[in-house]
PDB file of C-alpha atoms in Angstrom:
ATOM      1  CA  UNK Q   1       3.934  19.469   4.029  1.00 60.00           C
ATOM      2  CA  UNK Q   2       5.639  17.599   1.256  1.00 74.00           C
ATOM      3  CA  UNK Q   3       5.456  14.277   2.979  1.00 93.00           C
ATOM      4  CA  UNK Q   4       6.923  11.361   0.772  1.00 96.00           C
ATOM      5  CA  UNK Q   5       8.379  12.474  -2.185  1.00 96.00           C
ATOM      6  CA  UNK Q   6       8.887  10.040  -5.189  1.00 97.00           C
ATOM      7  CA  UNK Q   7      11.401  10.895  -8.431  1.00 97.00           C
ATOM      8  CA  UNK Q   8      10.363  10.712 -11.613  1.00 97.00           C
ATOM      9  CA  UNK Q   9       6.954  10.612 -11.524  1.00 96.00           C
ATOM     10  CA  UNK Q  10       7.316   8.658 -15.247  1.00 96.00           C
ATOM     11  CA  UNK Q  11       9.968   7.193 -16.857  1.00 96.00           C
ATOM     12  CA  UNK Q  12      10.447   4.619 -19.912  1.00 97.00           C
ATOM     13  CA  UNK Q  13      13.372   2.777 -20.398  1.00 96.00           C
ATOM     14  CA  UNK Q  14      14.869   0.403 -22.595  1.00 97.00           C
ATOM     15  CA  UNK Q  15      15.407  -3.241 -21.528  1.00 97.00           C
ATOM     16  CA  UNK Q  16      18.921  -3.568 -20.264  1.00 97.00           C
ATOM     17  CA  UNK Q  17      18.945   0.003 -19.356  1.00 97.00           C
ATOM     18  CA  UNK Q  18      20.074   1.148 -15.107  1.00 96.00           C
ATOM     19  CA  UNK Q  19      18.373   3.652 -13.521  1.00 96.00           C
ATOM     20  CA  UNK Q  20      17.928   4.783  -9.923  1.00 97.00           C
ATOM     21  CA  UNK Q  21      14.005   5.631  -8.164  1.00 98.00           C
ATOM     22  CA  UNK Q  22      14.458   8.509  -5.363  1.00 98.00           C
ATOM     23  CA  UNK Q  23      12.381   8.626  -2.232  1.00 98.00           C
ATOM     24  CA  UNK Q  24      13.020  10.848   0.800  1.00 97.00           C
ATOM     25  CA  UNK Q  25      10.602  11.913   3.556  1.00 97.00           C
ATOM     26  CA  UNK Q  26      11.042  14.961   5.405  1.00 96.00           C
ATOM     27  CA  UNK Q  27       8.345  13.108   8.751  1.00 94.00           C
ATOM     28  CA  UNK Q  28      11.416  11.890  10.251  1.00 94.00           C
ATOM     29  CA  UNK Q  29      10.263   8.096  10.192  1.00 94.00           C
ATOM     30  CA  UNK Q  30      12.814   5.460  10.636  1.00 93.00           C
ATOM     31  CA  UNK Q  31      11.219   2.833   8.719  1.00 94.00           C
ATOM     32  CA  UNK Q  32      11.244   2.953   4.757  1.00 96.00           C
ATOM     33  CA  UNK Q  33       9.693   0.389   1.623  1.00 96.00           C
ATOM     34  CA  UNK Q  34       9.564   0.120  -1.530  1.00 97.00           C
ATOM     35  CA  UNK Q  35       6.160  -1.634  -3.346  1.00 97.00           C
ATOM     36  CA  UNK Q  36       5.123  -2.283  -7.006  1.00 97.00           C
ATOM     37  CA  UNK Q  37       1.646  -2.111  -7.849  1.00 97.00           C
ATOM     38  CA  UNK Q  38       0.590  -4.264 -11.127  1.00 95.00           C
ATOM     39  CA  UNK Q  39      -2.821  -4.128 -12.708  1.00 87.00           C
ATOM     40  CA  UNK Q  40      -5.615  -5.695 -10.441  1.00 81.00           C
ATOM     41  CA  UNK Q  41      -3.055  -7.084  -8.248  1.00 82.00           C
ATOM     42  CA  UNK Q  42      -2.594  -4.705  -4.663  1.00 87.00           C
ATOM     43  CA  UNK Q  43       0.853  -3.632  -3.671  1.00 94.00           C
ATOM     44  CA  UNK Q  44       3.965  -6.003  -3.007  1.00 95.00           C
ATOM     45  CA  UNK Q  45       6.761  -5.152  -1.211  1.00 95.00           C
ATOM     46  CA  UNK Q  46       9.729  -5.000  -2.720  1.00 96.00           C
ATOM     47  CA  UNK Q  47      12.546  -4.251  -0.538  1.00 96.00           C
ATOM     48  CA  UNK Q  48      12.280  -2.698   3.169  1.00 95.00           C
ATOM     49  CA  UNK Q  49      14.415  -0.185   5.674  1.00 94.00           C
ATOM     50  CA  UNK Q  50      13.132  -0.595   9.033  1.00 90.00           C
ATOM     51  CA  UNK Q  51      15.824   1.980  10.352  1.00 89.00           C
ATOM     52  CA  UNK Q  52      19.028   4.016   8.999  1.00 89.00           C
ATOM     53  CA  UNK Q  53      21.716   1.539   8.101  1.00 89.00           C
ATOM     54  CA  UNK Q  54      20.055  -1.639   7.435  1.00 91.00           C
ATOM     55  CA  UNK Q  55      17.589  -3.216   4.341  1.00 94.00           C
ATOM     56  CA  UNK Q  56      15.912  -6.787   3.783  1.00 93.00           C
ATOM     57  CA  UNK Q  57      14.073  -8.330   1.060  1.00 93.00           C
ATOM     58  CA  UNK Q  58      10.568  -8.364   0.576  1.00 92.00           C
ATOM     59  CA  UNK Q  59       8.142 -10.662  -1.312  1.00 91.00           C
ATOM     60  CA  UNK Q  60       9.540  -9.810  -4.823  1.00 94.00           C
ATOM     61  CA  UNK Q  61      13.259  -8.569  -4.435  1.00 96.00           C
ATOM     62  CA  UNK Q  62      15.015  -9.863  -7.384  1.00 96.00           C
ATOM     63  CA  UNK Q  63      16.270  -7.972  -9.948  1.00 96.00           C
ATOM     64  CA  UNK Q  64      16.359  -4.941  -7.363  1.00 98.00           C
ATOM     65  CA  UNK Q  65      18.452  -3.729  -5.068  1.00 97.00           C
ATOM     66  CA  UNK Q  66      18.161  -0.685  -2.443  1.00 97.00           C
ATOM     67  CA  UNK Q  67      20.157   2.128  -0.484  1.00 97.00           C
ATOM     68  CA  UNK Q  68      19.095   3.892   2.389  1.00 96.00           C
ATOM     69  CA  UNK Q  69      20.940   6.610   2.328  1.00 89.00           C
ATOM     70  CA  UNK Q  70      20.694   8.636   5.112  1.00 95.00           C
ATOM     71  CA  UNK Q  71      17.560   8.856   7.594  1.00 95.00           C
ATOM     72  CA  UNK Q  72      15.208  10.824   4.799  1.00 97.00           C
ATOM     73  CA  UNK Q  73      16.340   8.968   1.600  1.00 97.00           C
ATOM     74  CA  UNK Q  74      15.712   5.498   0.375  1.00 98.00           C
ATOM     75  CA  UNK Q  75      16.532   4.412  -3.680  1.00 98.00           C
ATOM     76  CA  UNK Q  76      15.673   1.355  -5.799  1.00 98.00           C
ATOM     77  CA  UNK Q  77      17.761   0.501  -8.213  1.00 98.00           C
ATOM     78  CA  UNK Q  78      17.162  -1.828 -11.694  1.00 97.00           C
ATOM     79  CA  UNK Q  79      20.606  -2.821 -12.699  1.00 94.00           C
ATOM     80  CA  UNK Q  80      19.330  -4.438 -16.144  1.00 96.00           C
ATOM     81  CA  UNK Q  81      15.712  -3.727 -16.471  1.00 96.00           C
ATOM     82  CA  UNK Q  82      13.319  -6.088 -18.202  1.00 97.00           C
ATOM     83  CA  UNK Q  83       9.833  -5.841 -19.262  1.00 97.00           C
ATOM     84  CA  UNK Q  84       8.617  -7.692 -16.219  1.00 96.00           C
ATOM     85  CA  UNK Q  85       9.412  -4.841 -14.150  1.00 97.00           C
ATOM     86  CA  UNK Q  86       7.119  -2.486 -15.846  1.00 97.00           C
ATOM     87  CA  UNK Q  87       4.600  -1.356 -13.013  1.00 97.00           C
ATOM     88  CA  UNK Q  88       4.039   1.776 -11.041  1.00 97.00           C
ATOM     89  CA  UNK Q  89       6.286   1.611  -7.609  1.00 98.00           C
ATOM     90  CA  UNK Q  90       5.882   3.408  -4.293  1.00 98.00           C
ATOM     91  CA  UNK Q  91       7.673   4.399  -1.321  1.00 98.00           C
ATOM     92  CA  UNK Q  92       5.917   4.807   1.541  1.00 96.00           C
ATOM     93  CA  UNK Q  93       7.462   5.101   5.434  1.00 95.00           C
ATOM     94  CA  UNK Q  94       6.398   4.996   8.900  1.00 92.00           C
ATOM     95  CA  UNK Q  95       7.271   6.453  12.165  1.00 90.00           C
ATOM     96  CA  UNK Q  96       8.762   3.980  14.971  1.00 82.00           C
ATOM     97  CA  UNK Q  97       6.546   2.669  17.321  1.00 71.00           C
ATOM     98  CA  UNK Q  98       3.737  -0.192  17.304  1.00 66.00           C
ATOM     99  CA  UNK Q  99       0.794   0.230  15.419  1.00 72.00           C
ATOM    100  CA  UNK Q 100       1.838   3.053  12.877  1.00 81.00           C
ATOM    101  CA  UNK Q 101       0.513   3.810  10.158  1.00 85.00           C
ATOM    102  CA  UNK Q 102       2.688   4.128   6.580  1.00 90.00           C
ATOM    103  CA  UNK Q 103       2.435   7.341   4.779  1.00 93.00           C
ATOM    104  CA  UNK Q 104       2.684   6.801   0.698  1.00 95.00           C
ATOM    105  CA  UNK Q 105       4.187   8.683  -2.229  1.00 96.00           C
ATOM    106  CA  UNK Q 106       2.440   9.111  -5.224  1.00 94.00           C
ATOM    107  CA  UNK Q 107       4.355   6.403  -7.020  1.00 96.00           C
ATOM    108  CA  UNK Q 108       6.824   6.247  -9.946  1.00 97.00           C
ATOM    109  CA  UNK Q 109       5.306   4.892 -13.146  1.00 97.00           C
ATOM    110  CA  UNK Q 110       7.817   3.000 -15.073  1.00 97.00           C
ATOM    111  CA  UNK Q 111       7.704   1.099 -18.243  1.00 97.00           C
ATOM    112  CA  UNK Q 112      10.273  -1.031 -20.024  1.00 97.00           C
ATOM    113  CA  UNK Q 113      10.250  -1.398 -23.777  1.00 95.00           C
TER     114      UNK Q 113
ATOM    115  CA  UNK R   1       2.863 -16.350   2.715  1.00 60.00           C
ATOM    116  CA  UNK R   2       0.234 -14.396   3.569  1.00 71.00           C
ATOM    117  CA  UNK R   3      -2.735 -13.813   1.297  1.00 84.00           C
ATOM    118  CA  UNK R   4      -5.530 -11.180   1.764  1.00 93.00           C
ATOM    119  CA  UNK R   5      -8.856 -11.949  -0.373  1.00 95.00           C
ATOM    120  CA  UNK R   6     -10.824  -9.146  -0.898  1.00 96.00           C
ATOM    121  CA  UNK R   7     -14.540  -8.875  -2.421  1.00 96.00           C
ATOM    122  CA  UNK R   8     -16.536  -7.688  -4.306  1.00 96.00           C
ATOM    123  CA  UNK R   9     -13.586  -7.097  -7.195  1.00 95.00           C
ATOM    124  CA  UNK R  10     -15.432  -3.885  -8.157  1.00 95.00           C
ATOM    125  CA  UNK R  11     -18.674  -2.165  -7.489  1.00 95.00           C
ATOM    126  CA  UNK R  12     -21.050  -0.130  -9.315  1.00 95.00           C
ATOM    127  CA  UNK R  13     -23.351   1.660  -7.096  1.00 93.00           C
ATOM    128  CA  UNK R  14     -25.510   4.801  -7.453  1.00 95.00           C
ATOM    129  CA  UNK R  15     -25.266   8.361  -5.185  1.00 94.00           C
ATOM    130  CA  UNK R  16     -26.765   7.652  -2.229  1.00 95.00           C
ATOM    131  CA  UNK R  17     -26.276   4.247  -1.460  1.00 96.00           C
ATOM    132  CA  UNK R  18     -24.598   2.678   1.078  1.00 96.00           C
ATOM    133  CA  UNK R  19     -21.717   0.178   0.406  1.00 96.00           C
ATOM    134  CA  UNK R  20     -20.157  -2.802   1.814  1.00 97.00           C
ATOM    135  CA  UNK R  21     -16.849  -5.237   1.220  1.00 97.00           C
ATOM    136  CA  UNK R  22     -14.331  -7.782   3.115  1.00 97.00           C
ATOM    137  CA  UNK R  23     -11.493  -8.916   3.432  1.00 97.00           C
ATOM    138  CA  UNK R  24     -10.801 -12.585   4.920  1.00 96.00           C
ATOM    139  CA  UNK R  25      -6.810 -14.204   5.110  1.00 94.00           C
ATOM    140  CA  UNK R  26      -5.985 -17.726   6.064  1.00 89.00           C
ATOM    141  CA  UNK R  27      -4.397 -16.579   8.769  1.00 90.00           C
ATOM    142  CA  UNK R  28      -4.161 -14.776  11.565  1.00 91.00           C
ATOM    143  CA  UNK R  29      -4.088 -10.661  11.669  1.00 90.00           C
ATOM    144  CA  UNK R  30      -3.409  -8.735  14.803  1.00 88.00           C
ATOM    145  CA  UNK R  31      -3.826  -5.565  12.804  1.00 90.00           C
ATOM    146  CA  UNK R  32      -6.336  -4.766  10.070  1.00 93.00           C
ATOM    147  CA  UNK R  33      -5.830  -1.688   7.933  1.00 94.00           C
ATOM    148  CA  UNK R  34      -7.618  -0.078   5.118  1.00 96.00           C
ATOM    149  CA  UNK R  35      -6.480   2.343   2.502  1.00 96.00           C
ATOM    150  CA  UNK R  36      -8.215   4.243  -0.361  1.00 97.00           C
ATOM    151  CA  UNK R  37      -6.118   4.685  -3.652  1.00 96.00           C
ATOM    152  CA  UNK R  38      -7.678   7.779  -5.839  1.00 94.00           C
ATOM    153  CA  UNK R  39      -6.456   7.387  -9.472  1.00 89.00           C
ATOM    154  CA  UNK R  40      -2.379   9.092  -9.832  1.00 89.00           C
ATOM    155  CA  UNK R  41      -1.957   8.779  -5.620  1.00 92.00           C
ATOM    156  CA  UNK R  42      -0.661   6.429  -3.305  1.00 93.00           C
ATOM    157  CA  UNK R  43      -2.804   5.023  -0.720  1.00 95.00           C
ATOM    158  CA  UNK R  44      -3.917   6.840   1.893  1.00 94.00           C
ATOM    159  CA  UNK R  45      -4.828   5.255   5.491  1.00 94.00           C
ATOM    160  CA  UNK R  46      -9.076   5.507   5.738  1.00 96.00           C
ATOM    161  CA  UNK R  47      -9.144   3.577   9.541  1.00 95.00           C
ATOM    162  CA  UNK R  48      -6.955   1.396  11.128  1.00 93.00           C
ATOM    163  CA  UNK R  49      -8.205  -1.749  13.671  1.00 94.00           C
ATOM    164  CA  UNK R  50      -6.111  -3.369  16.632  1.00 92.00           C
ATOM    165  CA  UNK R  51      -8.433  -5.214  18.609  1.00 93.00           C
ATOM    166  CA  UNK R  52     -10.511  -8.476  17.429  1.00 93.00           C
ATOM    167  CA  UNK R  53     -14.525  -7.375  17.637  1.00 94.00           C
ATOM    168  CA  UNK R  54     -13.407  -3.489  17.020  1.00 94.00           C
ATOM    169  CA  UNK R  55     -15.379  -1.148  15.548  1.00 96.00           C
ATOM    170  CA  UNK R  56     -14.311   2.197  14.222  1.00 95.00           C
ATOM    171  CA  UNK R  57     -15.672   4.939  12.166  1.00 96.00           C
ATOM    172  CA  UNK R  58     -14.255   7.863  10.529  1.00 94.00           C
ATOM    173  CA  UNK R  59     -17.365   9.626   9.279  1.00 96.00           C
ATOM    174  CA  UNK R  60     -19.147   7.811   6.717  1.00 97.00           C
ATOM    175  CA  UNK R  61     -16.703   5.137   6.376  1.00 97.00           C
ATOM    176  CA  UNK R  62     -16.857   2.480   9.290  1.00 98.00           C
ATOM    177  CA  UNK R  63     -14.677  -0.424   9.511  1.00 97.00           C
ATOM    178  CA  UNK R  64     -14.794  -3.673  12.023  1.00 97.00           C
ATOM    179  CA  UNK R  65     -11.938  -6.695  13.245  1.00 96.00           C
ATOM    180  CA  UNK R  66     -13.530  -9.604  12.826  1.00 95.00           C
ATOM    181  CA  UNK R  67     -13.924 -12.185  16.175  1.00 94.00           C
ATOM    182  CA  UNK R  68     -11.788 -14.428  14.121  1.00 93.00           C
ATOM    183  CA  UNK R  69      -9.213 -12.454  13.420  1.00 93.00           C
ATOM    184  CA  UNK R  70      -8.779 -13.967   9.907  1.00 94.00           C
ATOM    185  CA  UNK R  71     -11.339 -11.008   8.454  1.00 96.00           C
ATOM    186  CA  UNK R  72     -12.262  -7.775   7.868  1.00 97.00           C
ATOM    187  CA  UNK R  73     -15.271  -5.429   6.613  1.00 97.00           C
ATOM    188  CA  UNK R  74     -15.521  -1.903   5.475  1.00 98.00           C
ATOM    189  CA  UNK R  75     -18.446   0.234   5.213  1.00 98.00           C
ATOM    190  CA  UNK R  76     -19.515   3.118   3.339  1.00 97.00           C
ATOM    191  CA  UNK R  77     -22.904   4.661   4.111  1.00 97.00           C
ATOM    192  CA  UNK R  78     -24.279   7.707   1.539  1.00 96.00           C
ATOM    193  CA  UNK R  79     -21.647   7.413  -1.211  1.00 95.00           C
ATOM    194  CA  UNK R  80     -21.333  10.408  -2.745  1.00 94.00           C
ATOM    195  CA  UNK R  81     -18.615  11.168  -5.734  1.00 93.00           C
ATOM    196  CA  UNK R  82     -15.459  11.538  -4.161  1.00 94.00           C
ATOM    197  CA  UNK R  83     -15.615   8.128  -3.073  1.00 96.00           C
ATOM    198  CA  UNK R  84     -14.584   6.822  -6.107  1.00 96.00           C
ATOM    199  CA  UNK R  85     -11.651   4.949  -5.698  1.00 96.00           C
ATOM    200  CA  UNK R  86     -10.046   1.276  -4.938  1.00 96.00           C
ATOM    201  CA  UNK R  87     -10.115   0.272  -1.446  1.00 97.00           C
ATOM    202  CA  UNK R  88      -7.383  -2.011  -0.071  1.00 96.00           C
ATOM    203  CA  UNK R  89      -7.254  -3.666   2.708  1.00 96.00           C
ATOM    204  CA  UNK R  90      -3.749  -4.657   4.414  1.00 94.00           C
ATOM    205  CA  UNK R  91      -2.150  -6.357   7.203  1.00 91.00           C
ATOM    206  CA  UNK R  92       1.461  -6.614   8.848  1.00 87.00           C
ATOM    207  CA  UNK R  93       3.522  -9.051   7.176  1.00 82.00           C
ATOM    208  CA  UNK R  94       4.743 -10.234  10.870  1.00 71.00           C
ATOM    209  CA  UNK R  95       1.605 -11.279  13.135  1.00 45.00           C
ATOM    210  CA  UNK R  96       3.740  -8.903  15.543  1.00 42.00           C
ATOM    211  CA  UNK R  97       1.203  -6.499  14.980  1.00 41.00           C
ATOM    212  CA  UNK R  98       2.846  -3.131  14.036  1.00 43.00           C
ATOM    213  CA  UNK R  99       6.310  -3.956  13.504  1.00 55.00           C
ATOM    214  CA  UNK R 100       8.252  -2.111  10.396  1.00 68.00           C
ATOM    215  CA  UNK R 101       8.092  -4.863   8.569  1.00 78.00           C
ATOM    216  CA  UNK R 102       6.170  -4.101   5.704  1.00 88.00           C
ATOM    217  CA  UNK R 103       2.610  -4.221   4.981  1.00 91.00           C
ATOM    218  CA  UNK R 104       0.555  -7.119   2.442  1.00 92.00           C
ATOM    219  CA  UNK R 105      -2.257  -5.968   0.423  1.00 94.00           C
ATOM    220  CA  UNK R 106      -5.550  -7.570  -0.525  1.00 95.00           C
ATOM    221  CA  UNK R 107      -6.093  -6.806  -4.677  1.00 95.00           C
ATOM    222  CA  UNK R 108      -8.392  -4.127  -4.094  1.00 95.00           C
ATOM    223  CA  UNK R 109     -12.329  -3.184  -4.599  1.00 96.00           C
ATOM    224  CA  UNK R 110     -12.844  -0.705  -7.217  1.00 95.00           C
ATOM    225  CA  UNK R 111     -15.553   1.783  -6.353  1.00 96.00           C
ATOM    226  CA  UNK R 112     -17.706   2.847  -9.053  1.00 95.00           C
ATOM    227  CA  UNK R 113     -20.533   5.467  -8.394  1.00 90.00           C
ATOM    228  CA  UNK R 114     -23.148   6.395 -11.112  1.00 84.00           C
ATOM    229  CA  UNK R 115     -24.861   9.610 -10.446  1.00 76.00           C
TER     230      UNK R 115
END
């Protein structure tokens, strides 16, 4: 079971350079996030899909924005990334219903020159 | 916002021993979760609690709500290698208990086992 899958795995960029993190999950959960995890600091979210056709912000939402594209797929895109934004960043989802649990990818690590 | 303090920062135990940390917030959790992070992975839910005073295990790992609801504690008896690892603990960022809201994270003890 592939769970949630994150693409790429790594990826350096330039600072001013766009680029576009894939997530989809084949569990059919409605609800979808994005987090950043920076050293010794635990994971802030970013950016959140609690069903198919709507986002909201998070704790740290600027210079992001996100598309959920269809039930399984949710992206996060840097328009102009800066050096700030150099962390490793998950998606993770969860099923609908109280108390569930999130299920995580295995992250995207990203740094910004 | 909410903040989740967790301690010790890291630990450095030998095989064998048995292991303890918490996590405390300022405020009020209706839902305390913990999650072990293995080095390349996401986290991956170890025990989830729902009730104040709960106690649950899930083998050598048990975990307890505090009366307070404001902390949590997470146990680890016989450590053996594959526990190696940061433990988080986490909380629902709406005290609606498991709404899809998104989850905040305590900063994580790093588990450190000599053999």
């Amino acid at each position: 079971n592939a769970g949630v899958t994150q693409t790429p795995k790594f990826q350096v960029l330039k600072t001013g350079q766009s680029m576009t993190l894939q997530c989809a999950q084949d569990m059919n959960h409605n609800s979808m996030y994005w987090y950043r995890q920076d050293p010794g600091m635990g994971l802030r979210l970013i950016y959140y899909s609690a069903s198919e056709g709507t986002t909201d912000k998070g704790e740290v939402p600027n210079g992001y924005n996100v598309s959920r594209l269809n039930k399984r797929e949710f992206s996060l895109r840097l328009e102009s990334a800066a050096p700030s934004q150099t962390s490793v960043y998950f998606c993770a989802s969860q099923a609908l219903g109280g108390n569930q649990p999130q299920h995580f990818g295995d992250g995207t690590r990203l740094s910004i020159l | 916002g909410q903040q989740l303090n967790q301690s010790p920062q890291s630990m450095f135990i030998q095989e064998g021993e048995d292991v303890s940390m918490n996590c405390t917030s300022s405020s009020i959790f209706n839902t305390w979760l913990w999650y072990k992070q293995d080095p390349g992975e996401g986290p991956v839910l170890l025990i989830a609690l729902y009730k104040a005073g709960e106690l649950t295990s899930n083998g050598r790992l048990t975990a307890q709500f505090g009366i307070t609801r404001k902390d949590s504690f997470l146990n680890i008896s016989a450590s053996i290698p594959s526990d190696v690892g940061i433990y988080f603990c986490a909380g629902p960022m709406t005290h609606s208990g498991g709404g899809a809201d998104g989850l905040t994270f305590g900063k994580g003890t790093h588990l450190i086992i000599q053999p």
